mmCIF file of C-alpha atoms in Angstrom:
data_model
loop_
_atom_site.group_PDB
_atom_site.id
_atom_site.type_symbol
_atom_site.label_atom_id
_atom_site.label_comp_id
_atom_site.label_asym_id
_atom_site.label_seq_id
_atom_site.Cartn_x
_atom_site.Cartn_y
_atom_site.Cartn_z
ATOM 1 C CA GLN L 855 21.701 -0.314 14.507
ATOM 2 C CA LYS L 856 18.089 0.805 14.509
ATOM 3 C CA GLU L 857 16.743 2.404 11.359
ATOM 4 C CA VAL L 858 15.494 5.387 13.369
ATOM 5 C CA GLU L 859 17.176 6.716 16.502
ATOM 6 C CA GLN L 860 15.484 9.064 18.942
ATOM 7 C CA ASP L 861 16.604 10.184 22.381
ATOM 8 C CA PRO L 862 13.973 8.952 24.861
ATOM 9 C CA GLY L 863 14.509 11.867 27.248
ATOM 10 C CA PRO L 864 12.853 12.888 29.442
ATOM 11 C CA LEU L 865 13.259 16.496 28.406
ATOM 12 C CA SER L 866 12.083 19.000 31.003
ATOM 13 C CA VAL L 867 11.686 22.703 30.083
ATOM 14 C CA PRO L 868 9.988 25.765 31.584
ATOM 15 C CA GLU L 869 6.831 27.179 30.052
ATOM 16 C CA GLY L 870 7.622 29.522 27.148
ATOM 17 C CA ALA L 871 10.862 27.789 26.177
ATOM 18 C CA ILE L 872 11.734 26.725 22.650
ATOM 19 C CA VAL L 873 11.906 22.949 22.441
ATOM 20 C CA SER L 874 14.018 21.053 19.937
ATOM 21 C CA LEU L 875 13.312 17.377 19.290
ATOM 22 C CA ASN L 876 15.410 15.306 16.906
ATOM 23 C CA CYS L 877 15.694 11.986 15.123
ATOM 24 C CA THR L 878 18.417 10.454 13.015
ATOM 25 C CA TYR L 879 17.962 7.656 10.528
ATOM 26 C CA SER L 880 20.080 5.312 8.480
ATOM 27 C CA ASN L 881 17.879 4.410 5.498
ATOM 28 C CA SER L 882 18.411 6.906 2.681
ATOM 29 C CA ALA L 883 15.240 5.612 0.973
ATOM 30 C CA PHE L 884 12.996 7.385 3.495
ATOM 31 C CA GLN L 885 11.013 10.129 1.785
ATOM 32 C CA TYR L 886 8.177 10.833 4.235
ATOM 33 C CA PHE L 887 8.790 12.285 7.650
ATOM 34 C CA MET L 888 6.187 12.725 10.334
ATOM 35 C CA TRP L 889 5.924 13.863 13.905
ATOM 36 C CA TYR L 890 3.244 12.456 16.167
ATOM 37 C CA ARG L 891 2.308 13.548 19.683
ATOM 38 C CA GLN L 892 1.144 10.888 22.111
ATOM 39 C CA TYR L 893 -0.402 11.656 25.458
ATOM 40 C CA SER L 894 -0.249 9.024 28.157
ATOM 41 C CA ARG L 895 -2.442 6.007 27.364
ATOM 42 C CA LYS L 896 -3.684 7.572 24.114
ATOM 43 C CA GLY L 897 -3.045 6.947 20.432
ATOM 44 C CA PRO L 898 -0.515 9.029 18.462
ATOM 45 C CA GLU L 899 -1.832 12.272 16.977
ATOM 46 C CA LEU L 900 -0.292 13.574 13.751
ATOM 47 C CA LEU L 901 1.405 16.951 14.142
ATOM 48 C CA MET L 902 3.502 17.421 11.012
ATOM 49 C CA TYR L 903 3.976 15.641 7.683
ATOM 50 C CA THR L 904 6.858 16.501 5.352
ATOM 51 C CA TYR L 905 7.827 15.018 2.030
ATOM 52 C CA SER L 906 11.547 14.986 1.218
ATOM 53 C CA SER L 907 13.749 17.806 2.493
ATOM 54 C CA GLY L 908 12.857 21.260 3.705
ATOM 55 C CA ASN L 909 10.966 23.066 6.408
ATOM 56 C CA LYS L 910 7.300 23.167 7.290
ATOM 57 C CA GLU L 911 5.627 25.454 9.779
ATOM 58 C CA ASP L 912 2.244 25.136 11.463
ATOM 59 C CA GLY L 913 1.486 27.540 14.281
ATOM 60 C CA ARG L 914 4.010 27.020 17.079
ATOM 61 C CA PHE L 915 5.457 23.934 15.381
ATOM 62 C CA THR L 916 8.231 23.799 12.768
ATOM 63 C CA ALA L 917 9.507 20.601 11.188
ATOM 64 C CA GLN L 918 12.858 20.421 9.435
ATOM 65 C CA VAL L 919 14.268 17.633 7.289
ATOM 66 C CA ASP L 920 17.931 17.413 6.282
ATOM 67 C CA LYS L 921 18.243 14.364 4.066
ATOM 68 C CA SER L 922 21.941 14.929 3.449
ATOM 69 C CA SER L 923 22.582 14.473 7.172
ATOM 70 C CA LYS L 924 19.720 11.981 7.692
ATOM 71 C CA TYR L 925 18.431 14.203 10.478
ATOM 72 C CA ILE L 926 14.991 15.582 11.236
ATOM 73 C CA SER L 927 13.866 18.067 13.861
ATOM 74 C CA LEU L 928 10.696 19.397 15.429
ATOM 75 C CA PHE L 929 10.750 22.803 17.086
ATOM 76 C CA ILE L 930 8.047 23.939 19.470
ATOM 77 C CA ARG L 931 7.926 27.662 20.197
ATOM 78 C CA ASP L 932 6.377 29.171 23.321
ATOM 79 C CA SER L 933 5.963 25.720 24.867
ATOM 80 C CA GLN L 934 2.940 25.157 27.117
ATOM 81 C CA PRO L 935 2.267 22.655 29.894
ATOM 82 C CA SER L 936 -0.320 21.112 27.553
ATOM 83 C CA ASP L 937 2.579 20.199 25.227
ATOM 84 C CA SER L 938 3.760 17.686 27.833
ATOM 85 C CA ALA L 939 3.605 14.366 25.997
ATOM 86 C CA THR L 940 5.743 11.861 24.134
ATOM 87 C CA TYR L 941 6.810 12.966 20.664
ATOM 88 C CA LEU L 942 7.351 10.248 18.081
ATOM 89 C CA CYS L 943 9.114 10.676 14.772
ATOM 90 C CA ALA L 944 8.040 8.357 11.957
ATOM 91 C CA MET L 945 9.357 7.758 8.455
ATOM 92 C CA GLY L 946 8.219 6.026 5.313
ATOM 93 C CA ARG L 947 9.424 5.078 1.844
ATOM 94 C CA ASP L 948 7.829 5.287 -1.567
ATOM 95 C CA ASN L 949 5.549 2.401 -2.527
ATOM 96 C CA THR L 950 4.988 1.269 1.029
ATOM 97 C CA ASP L 951 2.646 2.483 3.734
ATOM 98 C CA LYS L 952 4.739 0.927 6.493
ATOM 99 C CA LEU L 953 5.933 3.578 8.925
ATOM 100 C CA ILE L 954 9.098 3.185 10.982
ATOM 101 C CA PHE L 955 8.909 4.947 14.330
ATOM 102 C CA GLY L 956 11.490 6.210 16.756
ATOM 103 C CA THR L 957 11.157 5.237 20.397
ATOM 104 C CA GLY L 958 9.691 8.643 21.275
ATOM 105 C CA THR L 959 10.979 11.542 23.396
ATOM 106 C CA ARG L 960 9.098 12.332 26.584
ATOM 107 C CA LEU L 961 8.681 16.090 27.035
ATOM 108 C CA GLN L 962 7.601 17.812 30.213
ATOM 109 C CA VAL L 963 6.827 21.532 30.237
ATOM 110 C CA PHE L 964 6.529 22.922 33.741
ATOM 111 C CA PRO L 965 4.713 26.165 34.631
ATOM 112 C CA ASP R 1129 -16.462 13.443 11.529
ATOM 113 C CA ALA R 1130 -15.727 10.279 13.474
ATOM 114 C CA GLY R 1131 -12.078 9.448 13.821
ATOM 115 C CA VAL R 1132 -10.570 6.001 14.127
ATOM 116 C CA THR R 1133 -12.282 3.936 16.818
ATOM 117 C CA GLN R 1134 -11.042 0.763 18.492
ATOM 118 C CA SER R 1135 -12.560 -1.770 20.841
ATOM 119 C CA PRO R 1136 -12.185 -2.908 23.486
ATOM 120 C CA THR R 1137 -10.192 -0.279 25.390
ATOM 121 C CA HIS R 1138 -8.547 -2.776 27.699
ATOM 122 C CA LEU R 1139 -8.240 -6.529 27.687
ATOM 123 C CA ILE R 1140 -6.681 -9.062 30.036
ATOM 124 C CA LYS R 1141 -5.903 -12.562 28.797
ATOM 125 C CA THR R 1142 -3.808 -15.492 29.950
ATOM 126 C CA ARG R 1143 -0.990 -17.204 28.090
ATOM 127 C CA GLY R 1144 -2.149 -19.517 25.326
ATOM 128 C CA GLN R 1145 -5.474 -17.782 24.811
ATOM 129 C CA GLN R 1146 -6.639 -16.079 21.666
ATOM 130 C CA VAL R 1147 -7.754 -12.459 21.288
ATOM 131 C CA THR R 1148 -9.621 -10.385 18.698
ATOM 132 C CA LEU R 1149 -9.283 -6.607 18.508
ATOM 133 C CA ARG R 1150 -11.492 -4.390 16.380
ATOM 134 C CA CYS R 1151 -11.031 -1.155 14.456
ATOM 135 C CA SER R 1152 -13.291 1.185 12.506
ATOM 136 C CA PRO R 1153 -11.422 3.554 10.189
ATOM 137 C CA LYS R 1154 -11.883 7.283 9.866
ATOM 138 C CA SER R 1155 -14.762 8.227 7.607
ATOM 139 C CA GLY R 1156 -13.679 8.090 3.958
ATOM 140 C CA HIS R 1157 -10.629 5.890 4.617
ATOM 141 C CA ASP R 1158 -10.416 2.405 3.182
ATOM 142 C CA THR R 1159 -6.963 1.294 4.291
ATOM 143 C CA VAL R 1160 -6.234 -0.001 7.783
ATOM 144 C CA SER R 1161 -2.833 -0.647 9.353
ATOM 145 C CA TRP R 1162 -2.135 -2.306 12.693
ATOM 146 C CA TYR R 1163 0.782 -1.504 14.977
ATOM 147 C CA GLN R 1164 2.057 -2.933 18.254
ATOM 148 C CA GLN R 1165 3.490 -0.500 20.802
ATOM 149 C CA ALA R 1166 5.354 -2.012 23.736
ATOM 150 C CA LEU R 1167 5.828 0.108 26.848
ATOM 151 C CA GLY R 1168 8.461 2.794 26.273
ATOM 152 C CA GLN R 1169 8.815 1.966 22.579
ATOM 153 C CA GLY R 1170 7.562 3.356 19.310
ATOM 154 C CA PRO R 1171 4.817 1.557 17.378
ATOM 155 C CA GLN R 1172 5.899 -1.387 15.222
ATOM 156 C CA PHE R 1173 4.076 -2.201 11.990
ATOM 157 C CA ILE R 1174 2.197 -5.516 12.024
ATOM 158 C CA PHE R 1175 0.300 -5.449 8.720
ATOM 159 C CA GLN R 1176 -1.980 -3.434 6.465
ATOM 160 C CA TYR R 1177 -5.312 -4.263 4.856
ATOM 161 C CA TYR R 1178 -6.788 -2.802 1.713
ATOM 162 C CA GLU R 1179 -9.710 -4.137 -0.322
ATOM 163 C CA GLU R 1180 -10.140 -6.921 2.254
ATOM 164 C CA GLU R 1181 -6.660 -8.294 1.619
ATOM 165 C CA GLU R 1182 -3.399 -8.115 3.516
ATOM 166 C CA ARG R 1183 -1.244 -5.820 1.422
ATOM 167 C CA GLN R 1184 1.919 -5.499 3.519
ATOM 168 C CA ARG R 1185 3.271 -7.288 6.561
ATOM 169 C CA GLY R 1186 5.901 -6.467 9.131
ATOM 170 C CA ASN R 1187 8.142 -8.835 11.027
ATOM 171 C CA PHE R 1188 5.476 -10.600 13.100
ATOM 172 C CA PRO R 1189 4.780 -14.352 13.338
ATOM 173 C CA ASP R 1190 1.786 -16.079 11.811
ATOM 174 C CA ARG R 1191 0.083 -16.032 15.210
ATOM 175 C CA PHE R 1192 -0.885 -12.503 14.217
ATOM 176 C CA SER R 1193 -3.607 -12.461 11.586
ATOM 177 C CA GLY R 1194 -6.230 -10.041 10.448
ATOM 178 C CA HIS R 1195 -9.285 -9.408 8.422
ATOM 179 C CA GLN R 1196 -10.947 -6.479 6.711
ATOM 180 C CA PHE R 1197 -14.681 -6.299 6.103
ATOM 181 C CA PRO R 1198 -16.549 -4.732 3.160
ATOM 182 C CA ASN R 1199 -17.287 -1.660 5.294
ATOM 183 C CA TYR R 1200 -13.477 -1.231 5.724
ATOM 184 C CA SER R 1201 -13.501 -2.088 9.421
ATOM 185 C CA SER R 1202 -10.825 -4.525 10.505
ATOM 186 C CA GLU R 1203 -9.950 -7.133 13.110
ATOM 187 C CA LEU R 1204 -6.605 -8.196 14.498
ATOM 188 C CA ASN R 1205 -6.394 -11.740 15.858
ATOM 189 C CA VAL R 1206 -3.573 -13.058 17.982
ATOM 190 C CA ASN R 1207 -3.394 -16.779 18.772
ATOM 191 C CA ALA R 1208 -1.433 -18.626 21.445
ATOM 192 C CA LEU R 1209 -0.764 -15.459 23.425
ATOM 193 C CA LEU R 1210 2.641 -14.957 24.997
ATOM 194 C CA LEU R 1211 3.598 -12.675 27.869
ATOM 195 C CA GLY R 1212 5.557 -10.603 25.353
ATOM 196 C CA ASP R 1213 2.371 -9.831 23.433
ATOM 197 C CA SER R 1214 1.364 -7.417 26.201
ATOM 198 C CA ALA R 1215 1.280 -4.021 24.514
ATOM 199 C CA LEU R 1216 -0.881 -1.215 23.181
ATOM 200 C CA TYR R 1217 -2.319 -2.265 19.813
ATOM 201 C CA LEU R 1218 -2.943 0.650 17.528
ATOM 202 C CA CYS R 1219 -5.026 0.856 14.409
ATOM 203 C CA ALA R 1220 -4.330 3.535 11.806
ATOM 204 C CA SER R 1221 -6.433 4.394 8.798
ATOM 205 C CA SER R 1222 -5.543 6.151 5.571
ATOM 206 C CA LEU R 1223 -6.315 6.350 1.910
ATOM 207 C CA PRO R 1224 -4.249 3.894 -0.159
ATOM 208 C CA SER R 1225 -0.896 5.046 -1.439
ATOM 209 C CA GLU R 1226 -1.191 6.259 -5.012
ATOM 210 C CA ASN R 1227 1.655 6.393 -7.503
ATOM 211 C CA GLY R 1228 3.911 5.384 -4.632
ATOM 212 C CA VAL R 1229 2.919 8.357 -2.501
ATOM 213 C CA THR R 1230 2.110 7.430 1.091
ATOM 214 C CA ASP R 1231 -1.027 8.967 2.531
ATOM 215 C CA THR R 1232 -1.181 10.301 6.066
ATOM 216 C CA GLN R 1233 -2.080 7.701 8.694
ATOM 217 C CA TYR R 1234 -4.446 8.609 11.512
ATOM 218 C CA PHE R 1235 -4.346 6.550 14.675
ATOM 219 C CA GLY R 1236 -7.042 5.341 17.005
ATOM 220 C CA PRO R 1237 -6.762 5.370 20.811
ATOM 221 C CA GLY R 1238 -5.529 1.792 20.931
ATOM 222 C CA THR R 1239 -6.415 -1.375 22.814
ATOM 223 C CA ARG R 1240 -4.235 -2.164 25.801
ATOM 224 C CA LEU R 1241 -3.684 -5.922 25.994
ATOM 225 C CA THR R 1242 -2.268 -7.511 29.123
ATOM 226 C CA VAL R 1243 -1.239 -11.160 28.997
ATOM 227 C CA LEU R 1244 -0.839 -12.880 32.385
#
């Protein structure tokens, strides 16, 4: 079993839809939870960073962490065609900078 | 403010050859991590450098080695290349973790290595 599981998609939605992206994990020691966006043939770009449980909002993006269920989510409101990319979840533990990534979910937002 | 830069952008090598990839961290960052991203997969941690020393290492063979210079830039070297080494190699920079708290990692655009 992988430490981090993420549905690879693709996920195809119309412009303006609310998108929900999710990851599950098995290691209860994870304390840091991140979402990165990666456009084709580019490096990952940090979208959200959350420590421990709770919600965090930044513009159209909301990140949620449920440590009891070992489940994290990223919501994108009013999705735009420019949001079309691969979304990677990443997690880390205390006292290590090593990040464990999911495989990424490919999102396509069509006009 | 310059972000993380990597060179070269693309590279084609043949099996058995050696390759060196380069990374300059984001301004103000002194910690560099390297990741390998195979097609359709998430990045996998190779190792991290801080104060010119390897501080952490992932599950990669000794063929993968690195170096960090006094100006915090870093190199990744891969010897005896295999077909399976074909991937996007990503460099990420950050401040060092303090009191166990991980700092945010910022990624460069990557170097795409193709091994024939």
